[in-house]
PDB file of C-alpha atoms in Angstrom:
ATOM      1  CA  MET A  28       0.000   0.000   0.000  1.00 73.00           C
ATOM      2  CA  PRO A  29       1.407   3.474  -0.885  1.00 79.00           C
ATOM      3  CA  PRO A  30       2.832   5.175   2.235  1.00 87.00           C
ATOM      4  CA  LEU A  31       0.617   8.261   2.096  1.00 84.00           C
ATOM      5  CA  VAL A  32      -2.500   6.112   1.741  1.00 82.00           C
ATOM      6  CA  LYS A  33      -1.400   4.009   4.703  1.00 82.00           C
ATOM      7  CA  ILE A  34      -0.756   7.094   6.833  1.00 86.00           C
ATOM      8  CA  ARG A  35      -4.165   8.568   5.999  1.00 81.00           C
ATOM      9  CA  SER A  36      -6.000   5.323   6.686  1.00 74.00           C
ATOM     10  CA  GLU A  37      -4.367   4.789  10.088  1.00 80.00           C
ATOM     11  CA  ARG A  38      -4.268   8.407  11.254  1.00 80.00           C
ATOM     12  CA  GLU A  39      -7.408   8.270  13.401  1.00 71.00           C
ATOM     13  CA  GLN A  40      -6.001   5.335  15.370  1.00 78.00           C
ATOM     14  CA  MET A  41      -2.731   7.118  16.153  1.00 87.00           C
ATOM     15  CA  SER A  42      -1.660   8.876  19.324  1.00 90.00           C
ATOM     16  CA  ALA A  43      -1.532  12.677  19.474  1.00 89.00           C
ATOM     17  CA  ILE A  44       2.219  12.773  18.708  1.00 91.00           C
ATOM     18  CA  GLU A  45       1.848  10.264  15.887  1.00 91.00           C
ATOM     19  CA  ARG A  46      -0.949  12.368  14.345  1.00 88.00           C
ATOM     20  CA  ARG A  47       1.336  15.424  14.408  1.00 91.00           C
ATOM     21  CA  ILE A  48       3.995  13.483  12.506  1.00 93.00           C
ATOM     22  CA  ALA A  49       1.411  12.066  10.096  1.00 90.00           C
ATOM     23  CA  ASP A  50      -0.093  15.507   9.372  1.00 88.00           C
ATOM     24  CA  PHE A  51       3.324  17.014   8.755  1.00 90.00           C
ATOM     25  CA  ILE A  52       4.228  14.269   6.276  1.00 91.00           C
ATOM     26  CA  LEU A  53       0.873  14.480   4.487  1.00 86.00           C
ATOM     27  CA  ASP A  54       1.078  18.279   4.209  1.00 85.00           C
ATOM     28  CA  ASN A  55       4.774  18.370   3.250  1.00 87.00           C
ATOM     29  CA  ALA A  56       5.360  15.091   1.420  1.00 87.00           C
ATOM     30  CA  HIS A  57       7.225  16.860  -1.395  1.00 86.00           C
ATOM     31  CA  LEU A  58       9.665  18.379   1.128  1.00 87.00           C
ATOM     32  CA  LEU A  59      10.267  15.303   3.263  1.00 89.00           C
ATOM     33  CA  ARG A  60      13.402  14.335   1.328  1.00 87.00           C
ATOM     34  CA  ASP A  61      15.120  17.438   2.770  1.00 89.00           C
ATOM     35  CA  TYR A  62      14.416  16.438   6.381  1.00 91.00           C
ATOM     36  CA  SER A  63      16.469  14.095   8.510  1.00 92.00           C
ATOM     37  CA  SER A  64      14.724  12.373  11.403  1.00 92.00           C
ATOM     38  CA  GLN A  65      16.303  14.870  13.803  1.00 93.00           C
ATOM     39  CA  GLN A  66      15.242  17.868  11.694  1.00 92.00           C
ATOM     40  CA  LEU A  67      11.689  16.537  11.498  1.00 92.00           C
ATOM     41  CA  ALA A  68      11.671  16.012  15.261  1.00 91.00           C
ATOM     42  CA  ASN A  69      12.954  19.562  15.826  1.00 92.00           C
ATOM     43  CA  ALA A  70      10.302  21.005  13.510  1.00 91.00           C
ATOM     44  CA  LEU A  71       7.569  19.293  15.512  1.00 92.00           C
ATOM     45  CA  GLY A  72       9.132  19.742  18.932  1.00 92.00           C
ATOM     46  CA  ILE A  73       9.286  16.012  19.652  1.00 93.00           C
ATOM     47  CA  SER A  74      12.021  13.442  20.199  1.00 93.00           C
ATOM     48  CA  GLN A  75      13.891  11.770  17.362  1.00 93.00           C
ATOM     49  CA  SER A  76      12.906   8.376  18.760  1.00 93.00           C
ATOM     50  CA  SER A  77       9.230   9.282  18.231  1.00 93.00           C
ATOM     51  CA  VAL A  78       9.901   9.740  14.511  1.00 93.00           C
ATOM     52  CA  VAL A  79      11.740   6.420  14.318  1.00 93.00           C
ATOM     53  CA  LYS A  80       8.998   4.568  16.216  1.00 93.00           C
ATOM     54  CA  PHE A  81       6.352   6.153  13.981  1.00 92.00           C
ATOM     55  CA  SER A  82       8.142   4.858  10.881  1.00 92.00           C
ATOM     56  CA  GLN A  83       8.511   1.357  12.308  1.00 92.00           C
ATOM     57  CA  LYS A  84       4.881   1.242  13.417  1.00 90.00           C
ATOM     58  CA  LEU A  85       3.882   1.802   9.798  1.00 89.00           C
ATOM     59  CA  GLY A  86       5.939  -1.214   8.778  1.00 89.00           C
ATOM     60  CA  PHE A  87       9.125   0.512   7.611  1.00 90.00           C
ATOM     61  CA  LYS A  88      12.623  -0.430   8.778  1.00 90.00           C
ATOM     62  CA  GLY A  89      13.201   3.126   9.919  1.00 91.00           C
ATOM     63  CA  TYR A  90      12.772   6.767   8.969  1.00 92.00           C
ATOM     64  CA  PRO A  91      15.097   6.633   5.901  1.00 91.00           C
ATOM     65  CA  ASP A  92      12.970   3.802   4.494  1.00 92.00           C
ATOM     66  CA  LEU A  93       9.800   5.820   5.072  1.00 92.00           C
ATOM     67  CA  LYS A  94      11.322   8.952   3.541  1.00 91.00           C
ATOM     68  CA  TYR A  95      12.440   7.073   0.432  1.00 90.00           C
ATOM     69  CA  SER A  96       9.008   5.477   0.015  1.00 90.00           C
ATOM     70  CA  VAL A  97       7.219   8.813   0.345  1.00 89.00           C
ATOM     71  CA  GLY A  98       9.631  10.424  -2.135  1.00 87.00           C
ATOM     72  CA  ALA A  99       8.968   7.660  -4.662  1.00 86.00           C
ATOM     73  CA  ALA A 100       5.214   8.086  -4.237  1.00 80.00           C
ATOM     74  CA  VAL A 101       5.465  11.849  -4.766  1.00 81.00           C
ATOM     75  CA  ALA A 102       7.535  11.359  -7.933  1.00 78.00           C
ATOM     76  CA  LEU A 103       5.044   8.813  -9.253  1.00 72.00           C
ATOM     77  CA  ALA A 104       2.184  11.226  -8.652  1.00 65.00           C
ATOM     78  CA  SER A 105       3.869  13.835 -10.830  1.00 62.00           C
ATOM     79  CA  ASN A 106       4.877  13.262 -14.445  1.00 49.00           C
ATOM     80  CA  GLY A 107       7.005  10.231 -13.768  1.00 45.00           C
ATOM     81  CA  ASN A 108      10.347  11.888 -13.077  1.00 41.00           C
ATOM     82  CA  GLY A 109       9.493  14.017 -10.072  1.00 40.00           C
ATOM     83  CA  ASP A 110       8.956  17.261 -11.962  1.00 41.00           C
ATOM     84  CA  VAL A 111       5.514  18.760 -12.272  1.00 42.00           C
ATOM     85  CA  ALA A 112       4.637  19.661 -15.851  1.00 42.00           C
ATOM     86  CA  GLU A 113       4.671  23.387 -16.549  1.00 47.00           C
ATOM     87  CA  TRP A 114       2.392  25.109 -18.998  1.00 43.00           C
ATOM     88  CA  PRO A 115       3.739  28.298 -20.698  1.00 46.00           C
ATOM     89  CA  PRO A 116       1.540  31.243 -19.660  1.00 51.00           C
ATOM     90  CA  GLU A 117       1.333  32.474 -23.238  1.00 58.00           C
ATOM     91  CA  ASN A 118      -0.210  29.179 -24.325  1.00 63.00           C
ATOM     92  CA  ASP A 119      -2.554  28.948 -21.350  1.00 64.00           C
ATOM     93  CA  PRO A 120      -3.262  32.471 -20.065  1.00 60.00           C
ATOM     94  CA  HIS A 121      -6.249  31.407 -17.922  1.00 65.00           C
ATOM     95  CA  GLY A 122      -4.769  28.194 -16.574  1.00 72.00           C
ATOM     96  CA  TYR A 123      -7.326  26.084 -18.468  1.00 76.00           C
ATOM     97  CA  LEU A 124      -4.893  23.384 -19.538  1.00 79.00           C
ATOM     98  CA  GLN A 125      -3.190  23.266 -16.150  1.00 79.00           C
ATOM     99  CA  VAL A 126      -6.502  22.788 -14.326  1.00 80.00           C
ATOM    100  CA  ALA A 127      -7.630  20.135 -16.812  1.00 84.00           C
ATOM    101  CA  GLU A 128      -4.373  18.198 -16.562  1.00 82.00           C
ATOM    102  CA  GLY A 129      -4.244  18.546 -12.781  1.00 81.00           C
ATOM    103  CA  LEU A 130      -7.777  17.218 -12.388  1.00 86.00           C
ATOM    104  CA  ARG A 131      -7.087  14.313 -14.735  1.00 87.00           C
ATOM    105  CA  ARG A 132      -3.988  13.323 -12.780  1.00 84.00           C
ATOM    106  CA  SER A 133      -5.758  13.691  -9.441  1.00 86.00           C
ATOM    107  CA  LYS A 134      -8.619  11.454 -10.574  1.00 89.00           C
ATOM    108  CA  ALA A 135      -6.236   8.830 -11.907  1.00 88.00           C
ATOM    109  CA  ALA A 136      -4.220   8.889  -8.671  1.00 84.00           C
ATOM    110  CA  ALA A 137      -7.354   8.629  -6.505  1.00 88.00           C
ATOM    111  CA  GLU A 138      -8.655   5.671  -8.498  1.00 90.00           C
ATOM    112  CA  GLU A 139      -5.282   3.934  -8.265  1.00 87.00           C
ATOM    113  CA  GLU A 140      -5.125   4.524  -4.496  1.00 86.00           C
ATOM    114  CA  THR A 141      -8.657   3.148  -4.203  1.00 91.00           C
ATOM    115  CA  ARG A 142      -7.673   0.037  -6.133  1.00 90.00           C
ATOM    116  CA  VAL A 143      -4.658  -0.544  -3.888  1.00 85.00           C
ATOM    117  CA  ALA A 144      -6.680   0.097  -0.725  1.00 87.00           C
ATOM    118  CA  ASN A 145      -9.060  -2.761  -1.615  1.00 91.00           C
ATOM    119  CA  PRO A 146      -7.037  -6.006  -1.710  1.00 89.00           C
ATOM    120  CA  GLN A 147      -8.235  -8.739  -4.037  1.00 92.00           C
ATOM    121  CA  GLU A 148      -9.265 -11.081  -1.227  1.00 93.00           C
ATOM    122  CA  GLU A 149     -11.426  -8.410   0.413  1.00 93.00           C
ATOM    123  CA  VAL A 150     -13.184  -7.485  -2.830  1.00 96.00           C
ATOM    124  CA  GLU A 151     -13.745 -11.166  -3.642  1.00 95.00           C
ATOM    125  CA  ALA A 152     -15.292 -11.634  -0.185  1.00 96.00           C
ATOM    126  CA  VAL A 153     -17.775  -8.853  -0.935  1.00 97.00           C
ATOM    127  CA  ILE A 154     -18.561 -10.361  -4.349  1.00 96.00           C
ATOM    128  CA  ALA A 155     -19.192 -13.769  -2.740  1.00 95.00           C
ATOM    129  CA  LEU A 156     -21.541 -12.261  -0.143  1.00 97.00           C
ATOM    130  CA  ILE A 157     -23.604 -10.375  -2.738  1.00 96.00           C
ATOM    131  CA  ASP A 158     -23.709 -13.235  -5.239  1.00 94.00           C
ATOM    132  CA  ALA A 159     -24.954 -15.743  -2.634  1.00 94.00           C
ATOM    133  CA  ALA A 160     -27.409 -13.402  -0.881  1.00 96.00           C
ATOM    134  CA  PRO A 161     -31.149 -14.198  -1.153  1.00 96.00           C
ATOM    135  CA  LYS A 162     -31.776 -10.439  -0.871  1.00 96.00           C
ATOM    136  CA  VAL A 163     -29.534  -7.384  -0.931  1.00 97.00           C
ATOM    137  CA  PHE A 164     -30.586  -4.295   1.032  1.00 96.00           C
ATOM    138  CA  VAL A 165     -28.991  -1.022  -0.116  1.00 96.00           C
ATOM    139  CA  TYR A 166     -28.995   2.136   1.974  1.00 94.00           C
ATOM    140  CA  GLY A 167     -27.491   5.609   1.758  1.00 93.00           C
ATOM    141  CA  LEU A 168     -28.409   9.160   2.776  1.00 90.00           C
ATOM    142  CA  GLY A 169     -27.921  12.398   0.835  1.00 89.00           C
ATOM    143  CA  ASP A 170     -25.321  12.180  -1.907  1.00 91.00           C
ATOM    144  CA  ASP A 171     -24.557   8.632  -0.780  1.00 93.00           C
ATOM    145  CA  GLY A 172     -28.183   7.792  -1.503  1.00 93.00           C
ATOM    146  CA  LEU A 173     -27.751   8.726  -5.162  1.00 94.00           C
ATOM    147  CA  TYR A 174     -24.976   6.181  -5.620  1.00 95.00           C
ATOM    148  CA  ALA A 175     -26.838   3.618  -3.508  1.00 95.00           C
ATOM    149  CA  ARG A 176     -29.903   3.907  -5.729  1.00 95.00           C
ATOM    150  CA  GLU A 177     -27.909   3.632  -8.951  1.00 96.00           C
ATOM    151  CA  PHE A 178     -26.008   0.581  -7.706  1.00 97.00           C
ATOM    152  CA  ALA A 179     -29.243  -1.049  -6.492  1.00 96.00           C
ATOM    153  CA  MET A 180     -30.628  -0.671 -10.010  1.00 95.00           C
ATOM    154  CA  ARG A 181     -27.547  -2.376 -11.443  1.00 96.00           C
ATOM    155  CA  LEU A 182     -27.917  -5.265  -9.030  1.00 96.00           C
ATOM    156  CA  ALA A 183     -31.575  -5.622 -10.006  1.00 95.00           C
ATOM    157  CA  LEU A 184     -30.564  -5.805 -13.676  1.00 95.00           C
ATOM    158  CA  LEU A 185     -28.414  -8.813 -12.761  1.00 95.00           C
ATOM    159  CA  GLY A 186     -31.465 -10.562 -11.329  1.00 94.00           C
ATOM    160  CA  ILE A 187     -30.520  -9.916  -7.691  1.00 95.00           C
ATOM    161  CA  LEU A 188     -33.508  -9.215  -5.448  1.00 95.00           C
ATOM    162  CA  THR A 189     -32.774  -5.736  -4.139  1.00 95.00           C
ATOM    163  CA  VAL A 190     -34.399  -3.554  -1.468  1.00 94.00           C
ATOM    164  CA  GLN A 191     -33.307   0.085  -1.568  1.00 92.00           C
ATOM    165  CA  HIS A 192     -34.421   3.085   0.497  1.00 85.00           C
ATOM    166  CA  ALA A 193     -33.089   6.544   1.316  1.00 84.00           C
ATOM    167  CA  ASP A 194     -35.492   6.893   4.251  1.00 85.00           C
ATOM    168  CA  PRO A 195     -34.207   5.441   7.560  1.00 83.00           C
ATOM    169  CA  ILE A 196     -37.744   4.741   8.802  1.00 87.00           C
ATOM    170  CA  LEU A 197     -38.735   2.797   5.681  1.00 87.00           C
ATOM    171  CA  MET A 198     -35.459   0.884   5.683  1.00 87.00           C
ATOM    172  CA  THR A 199     -35.894   0.024   9.363  1.00 86.00           C
ATOM    173  CA  ALA A 200     -39.388  -1.265   8.630  1.00 90.00           C
ATOM    174  CA  ASN A 201     -38.047  -3.377   5.785  1.00 88.00           C
ATOM    175  CA  LEU A 202     -35.588  -5.064   8.134  1.00 87.00           C
ATOM    176  CA  SER A 203     -38.465  -7.300   9.206  1.00 88.00           C
ATOM    177  CA  ALA A 204     -38.004  -9.056   5.864  1.00 90.00           C
ATOM    178  CA  ALA A 205     -34.288  -9.706   6.466  1.00 92.00           C
ATOM    179  CA  ARG A 206     -33.162 -13.297   6.793  1.00 94.00           C
ATOM    180  CA  PRO A 207     -29.823 -15.013   7.514  1.00 95.00           C
ATOM    181  CA  GLY A 208     -27.562 -14.728   4.480  1.00 95.00           C
ATOM    182  CA  ASP A 209     -29.046 -11.431   3.294  1.00 97.00           C
ATOM    183  CA  VAL A 210     -26.618  -8.561   2.723  1.00 97.00           C
ATOM    184  CA  LEU A 211     -26.904  -4.872   3.622  1.00 97.00           C
ATOM    185  CA  LEU A 212     -24.775  -2.425   1.620  1.00 97.00           C
ATOM    186  CA  VAL A 213     -24.398   0.824   3.572  1.00 96.00           C
ATOM    187  CA  PHE A 214     -23.119   3.869   1.680  1.00 96.00           C
ATOM    188  CA  SER A 215     -21.685   6.535   3.989  1.00 95.00           C
ATOM    189  CA  GLU A 216     -18.752   8.759   3.057  1.00 93.00           C
ATOM    190  CA  PHE A 217     -17.553   9.235   6.639  1.00 92.00           C
ATOM    191  CA  GLY A 218     -19.342   6.332   8.381  1.00 92.00           C
ATOM    192  CA  LYS A 219     -20.137   8.306  11.529  1.00 91.00           C
ATOM    193  CA  LEU A 220     -23.939   8.675  11.522  1.00 89.00           C
ATOM    194  CA  PRO A 221     -25.439   6.914  14.599  1.00 88.00           C
ATOM    195  CA  GLN A 222     -28.540   5.739  12.706  1.00 86.00           C
ATOM    196  CA  LEU A 223     -26.319   3.802  10.337  1.00 89.00           C
ATOM    197  CA  TRP A 224     -24.663   1.889  13.186  1.00 86.00           C
ATOM    198  CA  GLN A 225     -28.089   1.082  14.650  1.00 88.00           C
ATOM    199  CA  LEU A 226     -29.419  -0.115  11.317  1.00 91.00           C
ATOM    200  CA  SER A 227     -26.329  -2.247  10.719  1.00 93.00           C
ATOM    201  CA  ARG A 228     -26.411  -3.763  14.202  1.00 93.00           C
ATOM    202  CA  GLN A 229     -30.097  -4.674  13.861  1.00 93.00           C
ATOM    203  CA  PHE A 230     -29.417  -6.274  10.492  1.00 95.00           C
ATOM    204  CA  GLN A 231     -26.564  -8.347  11.911  1.00 95.00           C
ATOM    205  CA  GLU A 232     -28.727  -9.450  14.831  1.00 94.00           C
ATOM    206  CA  MET A 233     -31.120 -10.940  12.280  1.00 93.00           C
ATOM    207  CA  GLY A 234     -28.296 -12.985  10.748  1.00 94.00           C
ATOM    208  CA  GLY A 235     -27.481 -10.667   7.858  1.00 96.00           C
ATOM    209  CA  LYS A 236     -24.068  -9.482   6.703  1.00 97.00           C
ATOM    210  CA  VAL A 237     -23.162  -5.791   6.487  1.00 97.00           C
ATOM    211  CA  VAL A 238     -20.850  -4.334   3.833  1.00 97.00           C
ATOM    212  CA  SER A 239     -19.769  -0.723   4.400  1.00 97.00           C
ATOM    213  CA  ILE A 240     -18.763   1.658   1.607  1.00 97.00           C
ATOM    214  CA  THR A 241     -16.894   4.603   3.187  1.00 95.00           C
ATOM    215  CA  ARG A 242     -13.756   6.691   2.898  1.00 92.00           C
ATOM    216  CA  HIS A 243     -10.525   4.854   3.623  1.00 88.00           C
ATOM    217  CA  THR A 244     -10.442   6.034   7.220  1.00 84.00           C
ATOM    218  CA  ALA A 245     -11.071   4.459  10.599  1.00 81.00           C
ATOM    219  CA  ASN A 246     -14.778   4.968  11.310  1.00 88.00           C
ATOM    220  CA  PRO A 247     -17.439   3.193  13.415  1.00 90.00           C
ATOM    221  CA  LEU A 248     -19.445   1.872  10.475  1.00 93.00           C
ATOM    222  CA  ARG A 249     -16.419   0.324   8.795  1.00 91.00           C
ATOM    223  CA  ALA A 250     -15.115  -1.078  12.099  1.00 89.00           C
ATOM    224  CA  HIS A 251     -18.305  -3.020  12.809  1.00 91.00           C
ATOM    225  CA  ALA A 252     -19.095  -4.167   9.257  1.00 95.00           C
ATOM    226  CA  ASP A 253     -18.584  -7.774   8.183  1.00 96.00           C
ATOM    227  CA  ALA A 254     -16.796  -6.552   5.043  1.00 96.00           C
ATOM    228  CA  SER A 255     -15.910  -3.171   3.633  1.00 95.00           C
ATOM    229  CA  LEU A 256     -15.032  -1.258   0.491  1.00 96.00           C
ATOM    230  CA  ALA A 257     -12.766   1.775   0.956  1.00 93.00           C
ATOM    231  CA  ILE A 258     -12.656   4.964  -1.114  1.00 94.00           C
ATOM    232  CA  CYS A 259      -9.487   7.085  -1.374  1.00 89.00           C
ATOM    233  CA  ALA A 260      -9.915  10.751  -2.292  1.00 88.00           C
ATOM    234  CA  HIS A 261      -7.583  13.400  -0.891  1.00 81.00           C
ATOM    235  CA  ASP A 262      -6.873  16.940  -2.077  1.00 80.00           C
ATOM    236  CA  PRO A 263      -6.112  20.215  -0.240  1.00 77.00           C
ATOM    237  CA  GLN A 264      -8.989  21.850  -2.133  1.00 82.00           C
ATOM    238  CA  PRO A 265     -12.333  20.680  -0.617  1.00 85.00           C
ATOM    239  CA  PRO A 266     -14.302  20.913  -3.906  1.00 86.00           C
ATOM    240  CA  VAL A 267     -11.695  18.795  -5.676  1.00 88.00           C
ATOM    241  CA  ALA A 268     -11.564  16.293  -2.809  1.00 88.00           C
ATOM    242  CA  GLN A 269     -15.324  15.818  -3.112  1.00 90.00           C
ATOM    243  CA  LEU A 270     -15.050  15.273  -6.864  1.00 92.00           C
ATOM    244  CA  LEU A 271     -12.295  12.727  -6.317  1.00 93.00           C
ATOM    245  CA  TYR A 272     -14.471  10.858  -3.822  1.00 94.00           C
ATOM    246  CA  ARG A 273     -17.285  10.618  -6.342  1.00 94.00           C
ATOM    247  CA  CYS A 274     -15.105   9.427  -9.210  1.00 95.00           C
ATOM    248  CA  SER A 275     -13.283   6.891  -7.003  1.00 95.00           C
ATOM    249  CA  LEU A 276     -16.579   5.598  -5.620  1.00 96.00           C
ATOM    250  CA  GLN A 277     -17.979   5.207  -9.128  1.00 96.00           C
ATOM    251  CA  TYR A 278     -14.826   3.428 -10.259  1.00 96.00           C
ATOM    252  CA  LEU A 279     -15.023   0.938  -7.383  1.00 96.00           C
ATOM    253  CA  LEU A 280     -18.744   0.280  -7.898  1.00 97.00           C
ATOM    254  CA  ASP A 281     -18.151  -0.289 -11.612  1.00 96.00           C
ATOM    255  CA  PHE A 282     -15.375  -2.735 -10.745  1.00 96.00           C
ATOM    256  CA  VAL A 283     -17.614  -4.663  -8.341  1.00 97.00           C
ATOM    257  CA  PHE A 284     -20.415  -4.778 -10.922  1.00 96.00           C
ATOM    258  CA  VAL A 285     -18.134  -6.206 -13.611  1.00 95.00           C
ATOM    259  CA  LEU A 286     -16.762  -8.789 -11.171  1.00 95.00           C
ATOM    260  CA  LEU A 287     -20.314  -9.836 -10.290  1.00 95.00           C
ATOM    261  CA  CYS A 288     -20.998 -10.371 -13.987  1.00 92.00           C
ATOM    262  CA  HIS A 289     -17.864 -12.508 -14.367  1.00 91.00           C
ATOM    263  CA  ALA A 290     -18.537 -14.493 -11.191  1.00 89.00           C
ATOM    264  CA  ASN A 291     -21.854 -15.875 -12.401  1.00 87.00           C
ATOM    265  CA  SER A 292     -22.732 -16.562 -16.044  1.00 87.00           C
ATOM    266  CA  ASP A 293     -26.429 -16.650 -15.137  1.00 90.00           C
ATOM    267  CA  ARG A 294     -26.125 -13.018 -14.053  1.00 90.00           C
ATOM    268  CA  GLN A 295     -24.819 -12.051 -17.481  1.00 89.00           C
ATOM    269  CA  ARG A 296     -27.719 -13.784 -19.203  1.00 91.00           C
ATOM    270  CA  GLN A 297     -30.190 -12.080 -16.875  1.00 92.00           C
ATOM    271  CA  LEU A 298     -28.565  -8.713 -17.560  1.00 92.00           C
ATOM    272  CA  ALA A 299     -28.887  -9.205 -21.322  1.00 92.00           C
ATOM    273  CA  LEU A 300     -32.530 -10.263 -20.952  1.00 93.00           C
ATOM    274  CA  ASN A 301     -33.409  -7.278 -18.756  1.00 92.00           C
ATOM    275  CA  GLN A 302     -31.644  -4.860 -21.081  1.00 91.00           C
ATOM    276  CA  GLU A 303     -33.634  -6.292 -24.012  1.00 92.00           C
ATOM    277  CA  ARG A 304     -36.899  -5.862 -22.105  1.00 91.00           C
ATOM    278  CA  ILE A 305     -36.035  -2.289 -21.199  1.00 91.00           C
ATOM    279  CA  GLN A 306     -35.166  -1.501 -24.807  1.00 90.00           C
ATOM    280  CA  GLN A 307     -38.512  -2.882 -25.924  1.00 90.00           C
ATOM    281  CA  LEU A 308     -40.289  -0.594 -23.473  1.00 90.00           C
ATOM    282  CA  ILE A 309     -38.314   2.388 -24.791  1.00 89.00           C
ATOM    283  CA  ASP A 310     -39.021   1.500 -28.412  1.00 88.00           C
ATOM    284  CA  ASN A 311     -42.714   1.093 -27.758  1.00 75.00           C
TER     285      ASN A 311
END
């Protein structure tokens, strides 16, 4: 897993000193190569041993190993040789090309981080749960609800019996129909809403399995789910970070959908049949 992704994902479980080191590295990754462990410790007002222990806790041999790994990740995120591409002002007076290229690179990097953050065995476990489930319940609020609804429709096209609601009261009422082996997909960007934990706990008490879809951070919903899908999307500009979350989420859902098609040939036949029926309705 890329070092910056690992630091972000484990930050909320760190001690106060470890979070200070993590935040400094995340905010100054491109400058880390110029810092020795002692210089980093001096900048943060902590001991050098704290920096070394932080590096080792992340799985590195020591600070030099961490610094090298971060430097390699920063270079990879640029144009391949560590230098950010420059656009001549006279050819791009309003920064149009620079913004377009920057957004393209950011999306590609976020999708790649998302892919790495979801190991094959964990994704396959989610696929197995959905494919074998008698019913799949899908739930999300707000913007999450939009993606939950769209994914529920895709599952239905595969012939999977799907129950989807954006209303917590209606979804709670529908839990009476849950049976052992059913799956609940919970979409929540930050995974911190209390009603989501309650809904998930009730579903598990009825013998169902919960799959969380959240940011790649430590959060209550993800911690108590039976399986999880993690979304990576980080940018210093909040509007861009939100866009990256959406594109990474869509990428991961598309990946899961394609894997579901490949996992069961009957699903592919059902998809083709449903698409034909829908086309007939449109034509008529």
